[in-house]
Amino acid sequence: MADSHHHPYAKKTETKSKSRSRKRRIADVVLPQRVRDLVPESSAYMGLLEIERHLDMTVMRKHLEMQEAVKKPTKVRRKMRLFISHTFTPGRLDAEDAESLMSHFDLHIEGRLLEDQAHSERYQAGRSRRKFTSFFKRVIVELDKAKYGPDQHLIEWVHPFDRQESDGFQIRRFGEESSSCSISLLPDYQPQQVKLEPALARILDLHTATRPAILSALWQYIKTHKLQDPAERQFLNFDKYLEQVFAVPRAKFTDLPALLNSHVQPPDPITIQYEINNDPTEQKKQVCYDVEVDMDDPLRQSMTGIMMSATSQQEILGIDSKIHETVDQINLLKTRREFFAQYASNPQEFINSWLTSQSHDLQVMQDSVGNPENERKCSFYCKPWAHEAVCRYFYRQIQSRRAELEQSLGIKP
């Protein structure tokens, strides 16, 4: 039975299924040097392989960069325009319902993002637009307590759990007198942010941030000023500024989060002062304010979509499979050509070497030892190793007989 190298006509059943099941390697698509010598045009294919290798490295690097970028909560600052206005409706004596009998005002608070051209096109293509209420978790409107009483002067809106978003609010209160109001909007930071006390904020040059960002800035300050104890690395020796803030000269690194808890507080709300009056000429005016809000980077969603897309990857795998099958066929044809070329150049020598290979393969398959053909000749035993082999044989026989005598005589070795 000849192997595939010496006898390519041996039946190769399930060749394609095996080639698909085995793990593909870059060497499987490289043409042998013999094929490249026979087909000079194959240099173009080898050049494409080199380009593909560089392209795969670039794609893999970019893919890893996108994975790291998606893991980080990347935020972008956007401007939101707030529109505040009110309408005053005087009471009517001829009204049939109770509400129309009393004078009242309606306060309108609305807001929308100022979109640039790129974002506008994206939203027009079908991507949903974030509404005003999705950026805030609480809105408080405080009216004049002396005019509206302790029960009617405070209006608070808390973001509902069902996440029903809208583009604004409308608040109605009864009364005829003009009043000033204070509108406080507390942003819904994701992840949650806190505000540093003024002394620590000046040291770290950081006003409002997440807790991990504050710890990172504090650790950077410690490294820059070399405040880590050189002998006991788990301890930090505060300078005079941090000592004034934390009221301790020294602390463990693991105690930093606990020390920070007493020096942070909820972030400041966005506060707007507004005047409500019953002058008909003032009701047509609309006050606008621009505030900055945080939102997810749109590129993050695009990168997630690219990474989750399996269509292009399946197409690439299908093309790679076809390339591997084609290269396997080329290698098979090369083996056949070499078989016929060797047979045509010297048939007798080729047949002798082929029969020798067949005999060797048969011995390997039958797990036989030695060469019976050579062992039949006396010259096989006239070699230097024969004398040593005979000596070793007699030595083992003598040792075996000696062990038997000692055992029969009861002599312990």
Coordinates of C-alpha atoms in Angstrom, one line a residue:
M1 CA 0.0 0.0 0.0
A2 CA 1.7 3.2 -1.1
D3 CA 1.3 6.5 0.6
S4 CA -0.1 9.6 -1.1
H5 CA 3.3 11.0 -1.8
H6 CA 4.5 8.0 -3.8
H7 CA 1.2 6.8 -5.2
P8 CA -1.2 9.6 -6.0
Y9 CA -3.7 7.2 -7.6
A10 CA -4.6 5.7 -4.2
K11 CA -8.2 6.4 -3.5
K12 CA -8.7 9.6 -1.3
T13 CA -12.2 9.3 -0.1
E14 CA -13.8 12.2 1.8
T15 CA -10.9 14.5 0.8
K16 CA -13.1 17.6 0.7
S17 CA -14.9 16.9 3.9
K18 CA -11.6 16.4 5.7
S19 CA -10.1 19.6 4.3
R20 CA -13.1 21.5 5.5
S21 CA -13.1 20.0 9.0
R22 CA -9.4 20.5 9.7
K23 CA -8.2 23.8 11.0
R24 CA -7.1 26.1 8.3
R25 CA -3.6 27.6 8.4
I26 CA -2.0 30.3 6.3
A27 CA 0.4 27.7 4.9
D28 CA -2.5 25.8 3.4
V29 CA -3.1 28.5 0.8
V30 CA 0.6 29.1 -0.2
L31 CA 1.5 27.5 -3.5
P32 CA 4.6 25.1 -3.4
Q33 CA 7.8 26.4 -4.9
R34 CA 7.6 23.8 -7.6
V35 CA 4.2 25.1 -8.8
R36 CA 5.5 28.7 -8.7
D37 CA 8.5 27.6 -10.9
L38 CA 6.2 25.9 -13.4
V39 CA 3.6 28.7 -13.5
P40 CA 5.3 32.1 -13.5
E41 CA 1.8 33.8 -13.4
S42 CA 1.4 32.5 -9.8
S43 CA 3.5 35.4 -8.6
A44 CA 0.4 37.6 -8.9
Y45 CA -1.4 35.2 -6.5
M46 CA 1.4 35.3 -4.0
G47 CA 1.4 39.1 -4.1
L48 CA -2.3 39.0 -3.3
L49 CA -1.6 36.7 -0.3
E50 CA 0.9 39.3 1.0
I51 CA -1.6 42.1 0.6
E52 CA -4.3 39.9 2.4
R53 CA -1.9 39.3 5.3
H54 CA -1.3 43.0 5.8
L55 CA -5.0 43.7 5.5
D56 CA -5.9 41.0 8.0
M57 CA -3.5 42.5 10.5
T58 CA -5.0 45.9 10.0
V59 CA -8.6 44.7 10.3
M60 CA -7.7 42.7 13.5
R61 CA -6.0 45.7 15.1
K62 CA -9.0 47.9 14.3
H63 CA -11.4 45.3 15.6
L64 CA -9.6 45.2 18.9
E65 CA -9.6 49.0 19.1
M66 CA -13.4 49.0 18.5
Q67 CA -13.8 46.3 21.2
E68 CA -12.0 48.5 23.7
A69 CA -13.9 51.6 22.6
V70 CA -17.3 49.9 23.0
K71 CA -16.4 48.8 26.5
K72 CA -15.7 52.3 27.6
P73 CA -18.7 54.6 28.3
T74 CA -17.9 57.2 25.7
K75 CA -20.0 60.3 26.0
V76 CA -20.2 63.4 23.8
R77 CA -21.4 66.9 24.9
R78 CA -24.3 68.2 22.9
K79 CA -26.3 71.4 23.2
M80 CA -30.0 71.4 24.1
R81 CA -32.2 74.4 23.6
L82 CA -34.8 75.0 26.3
F83 CA -38.0 77.0 25.4
I84 CA -39.9 78.5 28.3
S85 CA -43.1 80.4 27.9
H86 CA -46.5 80.9 29.5
T87 CA -50.1 81.8 28.7
F88 CA -52.5 83.6 31.0
T89 CA -56.2 83.0 30.7
P90 CA -58.6 85.3 32.6
G91 CA -61.7 84.0 34.2
R92 CA -65.1 84.3 32.4
L93 CA -68.3 85.0 34.3
D94 CA -70.4 83.3 31.7
A95 CA -68.4 80.1 31.8
E96 CA -70.3 76.9 32.5
D97 CA -67.4 74.9 34.1
A98 CA -65.6 75.8 37.3
E99 CA -62.1 76.0 35.8
S100 CA -63.1 78.6 33.2
L101 CA -64.6 80.8 36.0
M102 CA -61.1 81.2 37.6
S103 CA -58.1 82.9 36.1
H104 CA -55.1 80.6 35.5
F105 CA -51.8 80.5 33.7
D106 CA -50.1 77.6 31.9
L107 CA -46.3 77.3 32.1
H108 CA -44.6 75.5 29.1
I109 CA -41.2 74.0 29.4
E110 CA -39.9 72.3 26.3
G111 CA -36.5 71.3 24.9
R112 CA -34.8 69.7 21.9
L113 CA -31.3 68.9 20.8
L114 CA -29.6 71.2 18.3
E115 CA -28.7 68.8 15.6
D116 CA -26.0 69.3 13.0
Q117 CA -26.4 68.1 9.4
A118 CA -24.9 64.7 10.0
H119 CA -27.2 63.9 12.9
S120 CA -30.2 65.2 11.1
E121 CA -29.6 62.9 8.1
R122 CA -29.1 60.0 10.5
Y123 CA -32.4 60.7 12.3
Q124 CA -34.2 61.1 8.9
A125 CA -32.9 57.7 7.9
G126 CA -35.0 56.1 10.7
R127 CA -32.9 56.4 13.9
S128 CA -35.0 57.6 16.9
R129 CA -34.4 61.0 18.3
R130 CA -33.9 61.4 22.1
K131 CA -36.6 63.5 23.7
F132 CA -36.3 66.2 26.3
T133 CA -37.4 64.2 29.4
S134 CA -34.8 61.4 28.7
F135 CA -32.0 63.8 29.7
F136 CA -33.4 64.6 33.2
K137 CA -34.4 62.5 36.2
R138 CA -36.1 65.3 38.1
V139 CA -37.5 68.8 37.3
I140 CA -38.7 71.1 40.1
V141 CA -40.6 74.3 39.6
E142 CA -40.9 76.6 42.6
L143 CA -43.4 79.4 42.6
D144 CA -43.9 82.3 45.0
K145 CA -44.8 80.6 48.3
A146 CA -46.5 83.8 49.7
K147 CA -48.9 83.9 46.7
Y148 CA -49.6 80.2 46.1
G149 CA -49.3 78.8 49.6
P150 CA -47.3 76.0 51.0
D151 CA -49.2 73.3 49.1
Q152 CA -49.3 74.8 45.6
H153 CA -46.0 76.6 45.2
L154 CA -43.8 73.5 44.6
I155 CA -44.2 71.3 41.5
E156 CA -41.9 68.3 41.2
W157 CA -41.6 65.9 38.2
V158 CA -39.8 62.6 38.7
H159 CA -38.8 60.5 35.7
P160 CA -41.2 57.5 35.5
F161 CA -40.0 54.0 35.5
D162 CA -41.8 53.1 32.3
R163 CA -39.6 55.6 30.4
Q164 CA -42.4 57.3 28.5
E165 CA -40.5 60.2 27.1
S166 CA -41.9 63.6 25.9
D167 CA -40.6 66.9 24.5
G168 CA -41.8 69.0 27.4
F169 CA -44.2 69.9 30.3
Q170 CA -47.2 72.0 30.8
I171 CA -48.0 73.2 34.4
R172 CA -51.3 75.0 35.3
R173 CA -51.9 77.1 38.4
F174 CA -54.9 79.2 39.3
G175 CA -54.4 82.9 40.1
E176 CA -54.3 86.4 38.7
E177 CA -51.1 87.9 40.2
S178 CA -47.7 87.9 38.5
S179 CA -45.1 85.7 40.1
S180 CA -41.5 84.8 39.7
C181 CA -40.5 81.1 39.5
S182 CA -37.4 79.0 39.7
I183 CA -36.9 76.0 37.4
S184 CA -34.4 73.4 38.5
L185 CA -33.5 70.5 36.2
L186 CA -31.4 67.7 37.5
P187 CA -29.6 65.8 34.6
D188 CA -29.8 62.0 34.5
Y189 CA -26.1 61.2 34.3
Q190 CA -25.3 57.7 33.0
P191 CA -23.1 56.6 34.7
Q192 CA -23.9 58.6 37.8
Q193 CA -21.7 61.6 38.6
V194 CA -20.9 63.5 41.8
K195 CA -19.6 67.0 42.6
L196 CA -16.4 67.5 44.5
E197 CA -16.1 70.0 47.3
P198 CA -14.3 73.2 46.3
A199 CA -11.0 72.5 48.0
L200 CA -10.6 69.0 46.4
A201 CA -11.9 70.3 43.1
R202 CA -9.1 72.9 42.9
I203 CA -6.4 70.3 43.7
L204 CA -7.6 67.8 41.1
D205 CA -8.9 70.5 38.6
L206 CA -12.1 68.5 38.4
H207 CA -15.6 69.7 39.3
T208 CA -18.2 67.0 38.4
A209 CA -17.3 63.5 37.3
T210 CA -17.9 59.8 38.0
R211 CA -16.4 58.2 41.0
P212 CA -13.9 56.1 38.9
A213 CA -12.8 59.3 37.1
I214 CA -12.3 61.1 40.4
L215 CA -10.2 58.2 41.8
S216 CA -8.2 58.1 38.6
A217 CA -7.5 61.8 38.9
L218 CA -6.5 61.5 42.5
W219 CA -4.2 58.6 41.8
Q220 CA -2.6 60.6 39.0
Y221 CA -2.0 63.5 41.4
I222 CA -0.4 61.1 43.9
K223 CA 1.9 59.6 41.3
T224 CA 2.9 63.0 39.9
H225 CA 3.8 64.3 43.4
K226 CA 5.3 61.0 44.5
L227 CA 3.2 60.6 47.6
Q228 CA 3.4 56.8 47.8
D229 CA 5.4 55.6 50.7
P230 CA 8.6 54.0 49.2
A231 CA 9.0 51.6 52.1
E232 CA 5.4 50.6 52.5
R233 CA 3.8 50.8 49.1
Q234 CA 0.3 50.3 50.4
F235 CA 0.5 53.6 52.3
L236 CA 0.2 57.2 51.0
N237 CA 1.9 60.2 52.6
F238 CA -0.3 63.2 51.8
D239 CA 1.1 66.6 51.1
K240 CA -0.2 69.7 52.9
Y241 CA -3.0 70.2 50.4
L242 CA -4.5 66.7 50.7
E243 CA -3.8 66.7 54.4
Q244 CA -6.0 69.8 54.8
V245 CA -8.8 68.1 52.8
F246 CA -8.7 64.7 54.4
A247 CA -7.6 65.8 57.8
V248 CA -5.1 62.9 58.1
P249 CA -1.4 62.9 57.2
R250 CA -1.3 59.3 56.0
A251 CA -3.7 56.6 54.7
K252 CA -3.9 53.3 52.9
F253 CA -4.6 53.2 49.3
T254 CA -7.6 51.0 49.9
D255 CA -9.1 53.8 52.2
L256 CA -9.3 56.4 49.4
P257 CA -12.9 55.6 48.4
A258 CA -14.1 55.9 52.0
L259 CA -12.2 59.2 52.4
L260 CA -13.8 60.6 49.2
N261 CA -17.3 59.8 50.4
S262 CA -17.4 62.7 52.8
H263 CA -16.1 65.2 50.1
V264 CA -18.6 64.5 47.3
Q265 CA -22.2 65.5 46.9
P266 CA -24.9 65.3 44.3
P267 CA -24.2 67.5 41.2
D268 CA -25.7 70.9 40.9
P269 CA -29.0 71.2 39.0
I270 CA -29.5 73.5 36.1
T271 CA -31.4 76.5 37.6
I272 CA -33.4 79.0 35.5
Q273 CA -35.2 82.1 36.9
Y274 CA -38.4 83.0 35.0
E275 CA -41.1 85.7 35.4
I276 CA -44.8 84.9 35.0
N277 CA -47.1 87.9 34.5
N278 CA -50.6 88.5 33.3
D279 CA -49.6 91.1 30.7
P280 CA -51.0 90.0 27.3
T281 CA -47.9 91.5 25.4
E282 CA -45.5 89.4 27.5
Q283 CA -47.3 86.1 26.8
K284 CA -46.2 86.0 23.2
K285 CA -42.5 86.0 24.2
Q286 CA -40.5 82.8 24.4
V287 CA -37.3 82.6 26.5
C288 CA -34.6 80.3 25.2
Y289 CA -31.6 78.8 27.0
D290 CA -28.9 76.6 25.7
V291 CA -27.6 73.9 28.1
E292 CA -25.1 71.1 27.6
V293 CA -26.1 67.5 28.0
D294 CA -24.3 64.2 27.8
M295 CA -25.3 61.5 25.4
D296 CA -23.8 58.3 24.0
D297 CA -21.4 58.7 21.1
P298 CA -23.3 57.8 17.9
L299 CA -20.1 56.1 16.6
R300 CA -20.4 53.6 19.4
Q301 CA -23.7 52.3 18.0
S302 CA -22.1 52.1 14.5
M303 CA -19.1 50.2 15.8
T304 CA -21.4 47.8 17.7
G305 CA -23.3 47.1 14.5
I306 CA -20.2 46.5 12.5
M307 CA -18.8 44.0 15.1
M308 CA -22.2 42.2 15.4
S309 CA -22.6 41.9 11.6
A310 CA -22.0 38.3 10.5
T311 CA -22.9 38.7 6.8
S312 CA -19.5 39.9 5.6
Q313 CA -17.7 37.4 7.9
Q314 CA -19.7 34.5 6.4
E315 CA -18.9 35.7 2.9
I316 CA -15.2 35.9 3.7
L317 CA -15.2 32.4 5.2
G318 CA -17.0 31.0 2.0
I319 CA -14.3 32.6 -0.2
D320 CA -11.5 31.3 2.0
S321 CA -13.0 27.8 1.8
K322 CA -13.0 27.9 -2.0
I323 CA -9.4 29.1 -2.0
H324 CA -8.3 26.2 0.2
E325 CA -10.1 23.7 -2.0
T326 CA -8.5 25.1 -5.1
V327 CA -5.0 25.0 -3.5
D328 CA -5.6 21.4 -2.4
Q329 CA -6.5 20.5 -6.0
I330 CA -3.4 22.2 -7.3
N331 CA -1.2 20.2 -4.8
L332 CA -2.9 17.0 -5.9
L333 CA -2.2 17.8 -9.6
K334 CA 1.4 18.6 -8.7
T335 CA 1.8 15.3 -7.0
R336 CA 0.4 13.4 -10.0
R337 CA 2.6 15.4 -12.4
E338 CA 5.7 14.5 -10.3
F339 CA 4.7 10.8 -10.3
F340 CA 4.5 10.7 -14.1
A341 CA 7.6 12.8 -14.6
Q342 CA 9.7 10.5 -12.5
Y343 CA 8.3 7.4 -14.2
A344 CA 9.0 8.9 -17.6
S345 CA 12.6 9.8 -16.9
N346 CA 13.7 6.4 -15.5
P347 CA 10.9 3.8 -15.3
Q348 CA 13.1 0.9 -13.8
E349 CA 14.6 3.0 -11.0
F350 CA 11.3 4.6 -10.2
I351 CA 9.5 1.2 -10.0
N352 CA 12.3 -0.2 -7.7
S353 CA 12.1 2.8 -5.4
W354 CA 8.3 2.6 -5.4
L355 CA 8.3 -1.2 -4.5
T356 CA 10.8 -0.4 -1.7
S357 CA 8.4 2.3 -0.4
Q358 CA 5.5 -0.2 -0.6
S359 CA 7.5 -2.8 1.4
H360 CA 8.4 -0.2 4.1
D361 CA 4.7 0.9 4.3
L362 CA 3.6 -2.7 4.7
Q363 CA 6.1 -3.3 7.5
V364 CA 4.8 -0.2 9.3
M365 CA 1.2 -1.3 8.9
Q366 CA 2.0 -4.9 10.2
D367 CA 4.2 -3.5 13.0
S368 CA 7.0 -6.0 11.9
V369 CA 10.6 -5.5 13.1
G370 CA 13.7 -6.1 11.1
N371 CA 14.4 -6.8 7.5
P372 CA 13.8 -10.5 6.6
E373 CA 15.3 -10.2 3.2
N374 CA 18.7 -9.0 4.6
E375 CA 18.6 -11.4 7.6
R376 CA 18.7 -14.4 5.2
K377 CA 22.2 -13.5 4.0
C378 CA 25.4 -14.4 6.1
S379 CA 27.0 -11.1 5.4
F380 CA 24.4 -9.5 7.6
Y381 CA 26.0 -11.2 10.7
C382 CA 29.6 -10.4 9.8
K383 CA 29.4 -6.8 11.0
P384 CA 30.9 -5.3 14.2
W385 CA 27.7 -5.3 16.2
A386 CA 27.3 -9.1 15.9
H387 CA 30.2 -9.8 18.4
E388 CA 28.7 -7.4 21.0
A389 CA 25.3 -8.9 20.5
V390 CA 26.6 -12.4 21.2
C391 CA 28.4 -11.3 24.4
R392 CA 25.3 -9.5 25.7
Y393 CA 23.2 -12.7 25.0
F394 CA 25.6 -15.0 26.9
Y395 CA 25.9 -12.5 29.8
R396 CA 22.1 -12.4 30.3
Q397 CA 22.0 -16.2 30.2
I398 CA 24.7 -16.5 32.9
Q399 CA 22.9 -13.9 35.1
S400 CA 19.7 -15.8 34.7
R401 CA 21.3 -19.2 35.7
R402 CA 23.0 -17.6 38.7
A403 CA 19.8 -16.2 40.0
E404 CA 18.1 -19.6 39.8
L405 CA 21.0 -21.3 41.8
E406 CA 20.9 -18.6 44.5
Q407 CA 17.2 -19.0 44.9
S408 CA 17.4 -22.9 45.1
L409 CA 20.3 -22.7 47.7
G410 CA 18.5 -19.9 49.7
I411 CA 21.3 -17.4 49.3
K412 CA 20.1 -13.8 49.4
P413 CA 21.7 -11.5 46.9

